[in-house]
XYZ file of C-alpha atoms in Angstrom:
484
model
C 29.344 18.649 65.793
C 25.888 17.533 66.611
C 23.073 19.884 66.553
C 20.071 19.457 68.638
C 16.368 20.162 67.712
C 15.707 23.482 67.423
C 19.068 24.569 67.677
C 19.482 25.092 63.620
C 20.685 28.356 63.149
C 20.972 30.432 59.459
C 24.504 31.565 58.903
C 24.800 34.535 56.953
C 27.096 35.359 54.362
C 30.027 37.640 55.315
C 30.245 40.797 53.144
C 33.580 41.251 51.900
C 34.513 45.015 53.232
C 36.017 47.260 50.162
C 39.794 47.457 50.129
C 40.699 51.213 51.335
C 42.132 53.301 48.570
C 45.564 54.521 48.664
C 44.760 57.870 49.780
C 42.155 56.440 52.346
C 45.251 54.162 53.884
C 47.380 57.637 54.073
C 44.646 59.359 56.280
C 44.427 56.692 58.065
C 48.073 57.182 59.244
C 47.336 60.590 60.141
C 48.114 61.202 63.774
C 46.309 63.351 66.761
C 47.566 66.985 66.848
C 49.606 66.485 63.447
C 46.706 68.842 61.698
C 44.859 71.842 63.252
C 42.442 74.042 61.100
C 40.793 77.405 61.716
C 38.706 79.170 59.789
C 39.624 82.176 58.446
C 36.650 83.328 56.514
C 33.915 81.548 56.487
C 32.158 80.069 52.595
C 29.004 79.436 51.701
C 26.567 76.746 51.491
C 27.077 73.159 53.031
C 28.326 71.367 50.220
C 31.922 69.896 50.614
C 34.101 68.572 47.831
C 34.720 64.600 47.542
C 36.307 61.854 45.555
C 36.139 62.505 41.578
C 35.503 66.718 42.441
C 37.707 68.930 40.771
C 39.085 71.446 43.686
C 39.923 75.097 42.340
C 42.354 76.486 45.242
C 44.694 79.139 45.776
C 47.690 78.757 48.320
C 50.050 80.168 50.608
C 52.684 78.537 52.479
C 54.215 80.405 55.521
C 56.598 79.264 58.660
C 55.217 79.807 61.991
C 56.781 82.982 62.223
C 54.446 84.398 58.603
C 57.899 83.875 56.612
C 56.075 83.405 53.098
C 57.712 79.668 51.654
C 55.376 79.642 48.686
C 52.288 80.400 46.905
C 50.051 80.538 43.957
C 49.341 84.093 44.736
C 51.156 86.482 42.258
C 51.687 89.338 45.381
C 53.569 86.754 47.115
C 55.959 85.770 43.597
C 53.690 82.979 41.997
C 51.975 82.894 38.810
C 48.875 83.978 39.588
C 46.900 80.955 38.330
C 44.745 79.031 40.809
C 45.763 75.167 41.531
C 43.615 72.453 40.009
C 43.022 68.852 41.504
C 40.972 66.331 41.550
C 39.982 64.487 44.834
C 41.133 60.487 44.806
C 42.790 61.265 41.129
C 45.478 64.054 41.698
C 48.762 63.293 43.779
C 48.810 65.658 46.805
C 50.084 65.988 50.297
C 48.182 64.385 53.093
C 47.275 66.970 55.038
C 45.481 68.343 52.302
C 44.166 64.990 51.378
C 42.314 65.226 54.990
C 41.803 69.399 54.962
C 40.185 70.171 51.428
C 36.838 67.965 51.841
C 36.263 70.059 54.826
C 35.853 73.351 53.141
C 32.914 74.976 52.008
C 32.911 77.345 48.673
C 34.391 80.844 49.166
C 36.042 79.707 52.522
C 39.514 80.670 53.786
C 41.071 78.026 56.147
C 44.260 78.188 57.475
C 45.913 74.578 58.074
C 48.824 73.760 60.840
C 50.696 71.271 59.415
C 53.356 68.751 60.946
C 56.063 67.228 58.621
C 54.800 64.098 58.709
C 51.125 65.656 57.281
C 52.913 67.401 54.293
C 56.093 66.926 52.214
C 57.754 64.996 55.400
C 55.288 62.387 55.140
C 56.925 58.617 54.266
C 56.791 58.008 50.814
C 55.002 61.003 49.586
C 53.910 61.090 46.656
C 54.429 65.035 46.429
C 58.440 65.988 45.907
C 59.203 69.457 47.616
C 61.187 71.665 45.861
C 64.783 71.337 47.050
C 64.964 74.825 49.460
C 61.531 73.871 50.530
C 61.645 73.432 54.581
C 59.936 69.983 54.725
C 61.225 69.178 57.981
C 59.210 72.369 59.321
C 56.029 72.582 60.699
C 53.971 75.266 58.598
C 50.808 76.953 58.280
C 48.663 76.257 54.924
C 46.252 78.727 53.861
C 43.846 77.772 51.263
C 41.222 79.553 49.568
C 38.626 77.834 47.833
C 37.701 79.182 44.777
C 35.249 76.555 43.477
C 34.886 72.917 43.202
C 32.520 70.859 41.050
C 31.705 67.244 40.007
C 34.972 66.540 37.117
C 34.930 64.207 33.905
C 38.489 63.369 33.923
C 39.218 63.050 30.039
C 42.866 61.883 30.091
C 44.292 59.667 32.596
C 47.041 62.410 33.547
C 44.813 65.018 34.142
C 45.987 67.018 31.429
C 42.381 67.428 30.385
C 39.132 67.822 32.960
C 35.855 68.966 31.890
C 33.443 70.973 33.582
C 29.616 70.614 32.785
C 27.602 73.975 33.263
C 24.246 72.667 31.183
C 23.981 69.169 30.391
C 23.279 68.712 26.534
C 20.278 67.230 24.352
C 20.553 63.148 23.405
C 23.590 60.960 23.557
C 25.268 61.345 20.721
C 28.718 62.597 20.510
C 30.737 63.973 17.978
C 33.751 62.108 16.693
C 35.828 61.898 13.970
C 35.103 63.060 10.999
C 31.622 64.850 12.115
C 31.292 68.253 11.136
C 30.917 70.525 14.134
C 30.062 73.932 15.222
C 30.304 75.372 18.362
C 31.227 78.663 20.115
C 34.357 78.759 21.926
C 36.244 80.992 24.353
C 39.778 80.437 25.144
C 41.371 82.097 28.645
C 44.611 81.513 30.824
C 44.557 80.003 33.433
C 44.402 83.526 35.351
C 41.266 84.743 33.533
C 42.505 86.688 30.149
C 41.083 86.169 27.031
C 43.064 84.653 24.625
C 40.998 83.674 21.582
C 36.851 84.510 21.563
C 34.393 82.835 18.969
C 31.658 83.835 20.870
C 29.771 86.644 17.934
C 29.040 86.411 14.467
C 28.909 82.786 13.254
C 30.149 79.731 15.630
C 33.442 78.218 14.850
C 33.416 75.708 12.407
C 35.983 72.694 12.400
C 35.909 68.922 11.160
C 36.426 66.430 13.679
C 39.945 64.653 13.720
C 41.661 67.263 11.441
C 43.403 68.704 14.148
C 41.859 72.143 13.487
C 41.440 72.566 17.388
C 43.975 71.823 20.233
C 44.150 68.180 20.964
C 42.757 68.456 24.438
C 39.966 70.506 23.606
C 39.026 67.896 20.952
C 39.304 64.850 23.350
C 36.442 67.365 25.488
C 33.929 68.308 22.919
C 34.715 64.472 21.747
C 32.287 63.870 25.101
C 29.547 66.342 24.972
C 26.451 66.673 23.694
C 24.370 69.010 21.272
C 23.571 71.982 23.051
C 25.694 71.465 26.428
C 27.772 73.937 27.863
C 31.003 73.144 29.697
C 34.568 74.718 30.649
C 37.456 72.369 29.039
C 40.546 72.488 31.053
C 43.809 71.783 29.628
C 47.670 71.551 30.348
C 50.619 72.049 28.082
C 50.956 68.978 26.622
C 47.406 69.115 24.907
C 47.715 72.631 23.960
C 48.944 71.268 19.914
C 48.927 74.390 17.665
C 45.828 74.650 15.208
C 44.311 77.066 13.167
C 42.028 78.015 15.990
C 45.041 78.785 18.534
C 47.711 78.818 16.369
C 50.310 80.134 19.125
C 50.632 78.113 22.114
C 54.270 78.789 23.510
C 54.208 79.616 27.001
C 50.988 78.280 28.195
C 50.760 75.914 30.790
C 47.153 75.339 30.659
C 44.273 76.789 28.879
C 40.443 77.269 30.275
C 38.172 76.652 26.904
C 34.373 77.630 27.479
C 32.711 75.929 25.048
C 28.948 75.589 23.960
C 28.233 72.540 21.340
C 26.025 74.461 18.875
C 25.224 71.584 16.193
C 27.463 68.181 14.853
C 26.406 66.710 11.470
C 26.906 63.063 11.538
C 29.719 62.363 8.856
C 30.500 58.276 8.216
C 33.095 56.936 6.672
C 31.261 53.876 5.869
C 34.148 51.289 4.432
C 36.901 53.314 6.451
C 38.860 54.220 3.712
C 37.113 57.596 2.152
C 35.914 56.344 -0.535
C 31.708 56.029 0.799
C 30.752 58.795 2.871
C 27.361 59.200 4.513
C 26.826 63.018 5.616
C 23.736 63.647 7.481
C 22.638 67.011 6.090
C 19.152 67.180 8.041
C 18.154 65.494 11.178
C 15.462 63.267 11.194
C 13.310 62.223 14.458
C 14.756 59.449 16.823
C 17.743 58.620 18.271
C 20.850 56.561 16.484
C 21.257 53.455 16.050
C 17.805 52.436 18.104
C 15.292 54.130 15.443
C 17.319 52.997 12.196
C 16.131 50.267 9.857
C 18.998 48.233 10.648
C 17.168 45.067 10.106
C 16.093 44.355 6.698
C 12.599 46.450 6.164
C 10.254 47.922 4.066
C 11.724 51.492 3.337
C 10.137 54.715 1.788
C 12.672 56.910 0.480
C 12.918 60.102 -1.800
C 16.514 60.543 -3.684
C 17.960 62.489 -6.386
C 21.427 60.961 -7.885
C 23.761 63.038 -9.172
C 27.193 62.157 -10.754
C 30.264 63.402 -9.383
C 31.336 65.700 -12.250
C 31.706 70.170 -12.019
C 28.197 70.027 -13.192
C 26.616 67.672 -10.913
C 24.531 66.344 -13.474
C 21.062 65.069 -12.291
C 20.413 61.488 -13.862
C 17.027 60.553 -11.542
C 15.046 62.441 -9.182
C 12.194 60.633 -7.295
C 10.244 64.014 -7.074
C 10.313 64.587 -11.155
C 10.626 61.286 -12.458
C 8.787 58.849 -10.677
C 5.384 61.049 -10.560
C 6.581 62.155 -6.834
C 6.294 58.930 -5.443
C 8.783 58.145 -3.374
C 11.242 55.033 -3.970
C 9.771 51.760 -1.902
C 11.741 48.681 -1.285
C 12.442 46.317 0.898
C 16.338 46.172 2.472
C 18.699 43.117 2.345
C 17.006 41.720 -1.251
C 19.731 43.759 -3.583
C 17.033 45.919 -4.756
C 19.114 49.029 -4.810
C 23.157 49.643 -5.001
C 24.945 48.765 -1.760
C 26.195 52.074 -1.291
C 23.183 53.296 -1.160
C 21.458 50.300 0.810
C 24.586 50.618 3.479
C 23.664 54.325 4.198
C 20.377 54.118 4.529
C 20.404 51.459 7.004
C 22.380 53.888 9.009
C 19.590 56.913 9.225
C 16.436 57.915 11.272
C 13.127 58.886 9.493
C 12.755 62.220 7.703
C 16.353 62.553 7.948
C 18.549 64.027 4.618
C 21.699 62.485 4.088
C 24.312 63.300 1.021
C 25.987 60.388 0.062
C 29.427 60.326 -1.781
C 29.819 56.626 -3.535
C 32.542 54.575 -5.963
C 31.737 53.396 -8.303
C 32.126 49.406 -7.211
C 29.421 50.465 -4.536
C 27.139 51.972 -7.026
C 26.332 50.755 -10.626
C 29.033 48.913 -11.653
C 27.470 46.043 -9.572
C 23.720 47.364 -10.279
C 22.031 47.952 -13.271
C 23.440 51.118 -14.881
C 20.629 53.961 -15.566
C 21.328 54.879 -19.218
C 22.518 58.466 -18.610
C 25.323 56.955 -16.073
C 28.578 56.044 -17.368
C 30.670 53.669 -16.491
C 33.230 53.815 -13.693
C 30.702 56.527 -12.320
C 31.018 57.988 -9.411
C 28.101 58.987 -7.729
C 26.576 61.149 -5.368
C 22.789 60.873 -3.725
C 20.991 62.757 -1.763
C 18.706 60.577 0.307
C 15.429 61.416 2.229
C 14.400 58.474 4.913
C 10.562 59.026 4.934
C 9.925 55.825 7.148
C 10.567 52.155 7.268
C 9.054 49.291 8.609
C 9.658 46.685 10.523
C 9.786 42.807 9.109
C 6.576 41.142 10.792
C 6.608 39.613 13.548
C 6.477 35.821 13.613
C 4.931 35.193 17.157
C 1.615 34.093 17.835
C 1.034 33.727 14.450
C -0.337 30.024 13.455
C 1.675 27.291 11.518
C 0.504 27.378 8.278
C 0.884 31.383 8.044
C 4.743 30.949 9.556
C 5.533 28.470 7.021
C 3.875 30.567 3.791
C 6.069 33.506 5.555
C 9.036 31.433 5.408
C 8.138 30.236 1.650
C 8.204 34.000 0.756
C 11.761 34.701 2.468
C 13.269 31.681 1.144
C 12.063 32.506 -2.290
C 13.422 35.740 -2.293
C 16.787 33.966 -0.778
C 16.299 31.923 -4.272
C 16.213 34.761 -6.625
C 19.792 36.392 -5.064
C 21.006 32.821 -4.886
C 20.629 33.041 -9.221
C 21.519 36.929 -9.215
C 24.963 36.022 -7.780
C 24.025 37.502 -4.428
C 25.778 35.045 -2.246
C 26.083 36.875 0.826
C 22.697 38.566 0.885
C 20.885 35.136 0.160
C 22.731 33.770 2.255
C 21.213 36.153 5.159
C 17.482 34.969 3.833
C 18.014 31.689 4.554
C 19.785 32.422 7.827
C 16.974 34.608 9.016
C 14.605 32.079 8.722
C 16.282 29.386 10.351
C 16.821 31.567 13.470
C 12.838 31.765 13.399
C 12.117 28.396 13.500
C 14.134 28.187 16.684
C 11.140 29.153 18.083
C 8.509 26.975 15.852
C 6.912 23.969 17.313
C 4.934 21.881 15.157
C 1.846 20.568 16.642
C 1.204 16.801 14.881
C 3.206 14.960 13.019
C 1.832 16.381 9.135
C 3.337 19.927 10.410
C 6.239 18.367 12.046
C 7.226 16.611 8.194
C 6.486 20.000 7.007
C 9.362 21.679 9.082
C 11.867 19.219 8.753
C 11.883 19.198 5.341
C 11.620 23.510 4.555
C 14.233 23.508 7.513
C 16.468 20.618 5.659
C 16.220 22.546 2.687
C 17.512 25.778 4.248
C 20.455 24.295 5.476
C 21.007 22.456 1.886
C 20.654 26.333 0.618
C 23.371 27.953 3.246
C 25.637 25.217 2.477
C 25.212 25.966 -1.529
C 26.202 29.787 -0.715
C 29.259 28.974 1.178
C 30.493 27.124 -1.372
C 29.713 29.949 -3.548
C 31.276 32.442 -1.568
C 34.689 30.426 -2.099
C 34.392 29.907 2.257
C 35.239 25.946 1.367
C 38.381 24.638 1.302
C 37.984 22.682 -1.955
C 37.826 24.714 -5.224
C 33.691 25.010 -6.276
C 34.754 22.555 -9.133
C 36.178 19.554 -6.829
C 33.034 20.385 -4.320
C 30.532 19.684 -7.015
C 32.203 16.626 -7.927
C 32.389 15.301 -4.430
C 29.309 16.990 -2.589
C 26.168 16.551 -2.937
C 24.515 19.365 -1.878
C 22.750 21.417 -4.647
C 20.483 24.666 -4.492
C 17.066 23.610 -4.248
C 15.075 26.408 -6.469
């Protein structure tokens, strides 16, 4: 098609409309006259419930003629216990698909429902109980009791949490922290079941099934310090020293308030090196943590794991006070020990439980430490800091910086420290990514520190056994060699 001057005109991309929900495709079908409200007593506030809202309700179902059919009410033969849904999540009729977001907190509404609204509807996902009067037209009252923003916890439902004060940080316990927190357990209906609420808070490691399962999977997503009602059905309700009877209860209401978590690590996942934090330090995990190798200030005091817990070197007494300085990811101290303190804050106390293969039988042994030790230490993080930063800095200071790293990659390289020379070299060549020599003198320079780096990561793989070729038919065949 030909266009004439003037007549070019910008064509603007379509937006792609969202695809309707199931639910929203339902109420769609909805037809005029099939549902009637009226307002029986009036609630409060202007707020309505929507999607991802957890509706608290209680029902009655009547004919036209006020024949009760059901209800949640215990005067008319139910249990007693308020229903529990949540908007665009929970399987329910239509009618009250389309009723429920109308309603305001503490109102009463009475809904007229056609069949076709309610269990008669095509396909509904909702299956009537076999004497209930589907093909009827009925009258729906609802009361709402409450309603509130939901974290659904398990994809059934079976557990919902309810946030009353949001908690401190981001942290949340998991398994196997240490936690305390105060807890209330209550029916569905209100009655007290089981109260930690006075004295100390209950106490219960993470992952030891020491709570119900559901109520684990909740305080698995709060916070220190937040407050929140943990609903959950049946099929979470596992027995556990803190409800140790759970026959007969379909769901259980837990008001909880997540006193304090201590940070517990298993650090090689098999028990053996466990990092407990013991005191909390300032900043938040992992963002304020030397996890980059660093220059690290640290008070300890090692103990061996014997009924005395003999003392074989305290920083405070026998190093004059000072603390412990060193610099991370240079083999300096145990790995154990190096491991866990990567993993901490400053001024944060952590105990550390360690084998012996993580502590001195790879390190030089203090005299008073046996062999096959195994060891605990109690760390103090004081502070750390940070490797320097290589930019704007000129060439000659970059490549005496480099000199220094690649030096200390040297001395592992001859301690046996494969893997942690190894890192040295790597860390420098990832630096001069970003080098640019400016003549051709600094540009000889680079090549041949950078060629050497490369001959020196290639020396540690075949070290670390990572070639195919034994190390004896590599050095017959290959020429590369560590350049000390």
């Amino acid at each position: 098609m030909d266009v004439g001057e003037g007549a070019v005109q910008e064509i603007e991309p379509q937006k792609k409309e969202k695809e309707p929900t199931e639910d929203e495709k339902r109420r769609q079908k909805i037809a005029p006259g099939t549902l009637m409200k009226a307002v029986v007593r009036p609630g409060g506030g202007d707020a309505t419930p929507s999607d991802n809202y957890q509706v608290v309700y209680h029902y009655t179902v009547r004919t036209l003629d006020g024949v009760v059919v059901e209800s949640s009410r215990s005067e008319y033969g139910g249990k007693g216990i308020p229903i529990r849904h949540v908007l665009g999540k929970s399987k329910m009729i239509v009618g009250l698909l389309e009723g429920i977001p109308t309603m305001l907190k503490g109102e009463i509404a009475m809904f007229k429902m056609k069949p076709q609204v309610h269990y008669g509807e095509d396909d509904c996902p909702v299956v009537a109980p076999s004497s209930f009067p589907k093909d009827d037209e009925l009258h729906f009252e609802i009361e709402m009791i409450d309603f509130f923003k939901a974290k659904v916890i398990s994809d059934d439902l079976g557990v919902v949490k309810k946030v009353i004060t949001e908690g401190q940080g981001w942290e949340c316990p998991r398994e196997p922290y240490e936690v305390k927190a105060w807890i209330c357990a209550k029916t569905g209906d209100g009655k007290v079941i089981v109260t930690r609420t006075q004295g100390e808070p209950f106490f219960f490691n993470f992952g030891k099934s020491e709570v119900p399962k559901g109520l684990e999977m909740g305080i698995g997503t709060m916070t220190r310090e937040e407050k929140a009602v943990i609903y959950v059905t049946s099929q979470y309700l596992t027995t556990s020293p803190f409800l140790p009877a759970v026959e007969g209860l379909e769901e259980v209401h837990f008001e909880v308030e997540l006193v304090h978590f201590i940070q517990v690590r298993d650090m090689l996942g098999d028990g053996r090196l466990i990092k407990r934090r013991i005191r909390d330090g300032k900043g938040e995990f992992p963002m304020d943590c030397p996890l980059q190798d660093s220059l690290l200030r640290v008070h300890y005091k090692g103990m061996l794991q014997n009924e005395e817990k003999t003392i074989f070197f305290d920083t405070r007494v026998d190093n004059h006070g000072q603390p412990l300085e060193f610099c991370s990811g240079e083999g300096l101290v145990p790995e154990g020990f190096e491991m866990c303190v990567r993993l901490m804050v400053p001024e944060e106390i952590a105990l550390v439980t360690c084998p012996p293969d993580y502590a001195y039988d790879k390190f030089p042994r203090p005299a008073n430490v046996p062999e096959g030790a195994h060891i605990q230490w109690e760390i103090e993080l004081l502070g750390f800091e940070m490797p320097k930063d290589w930019t704007g800095l000129n060439f000659q200071t970059i490549m005496e910086e480099a000199e220094k790293i690649r030096n200390t990659g040297n001395r592992l390289f001859k301690e046996r420290k494969f893997e942690l020379a190894k890192a040295k070299y790597d860390k420098v060549l990832r630096e001069f990514n970003h080098v640019n020599p400016q003549d051709d003198e600094e540009g000889k320079i680079f090549s041949n520190t950078r060629n050497l780096l490369h001959l020196n990561v290639a020396a540690c793989y075949l070290k670390m056994g990572e070639c195919r070729k034994s190390i004896e038919t590599c050095n017959k065949v290959c020429p590369w060699t560590l350049v000390l």
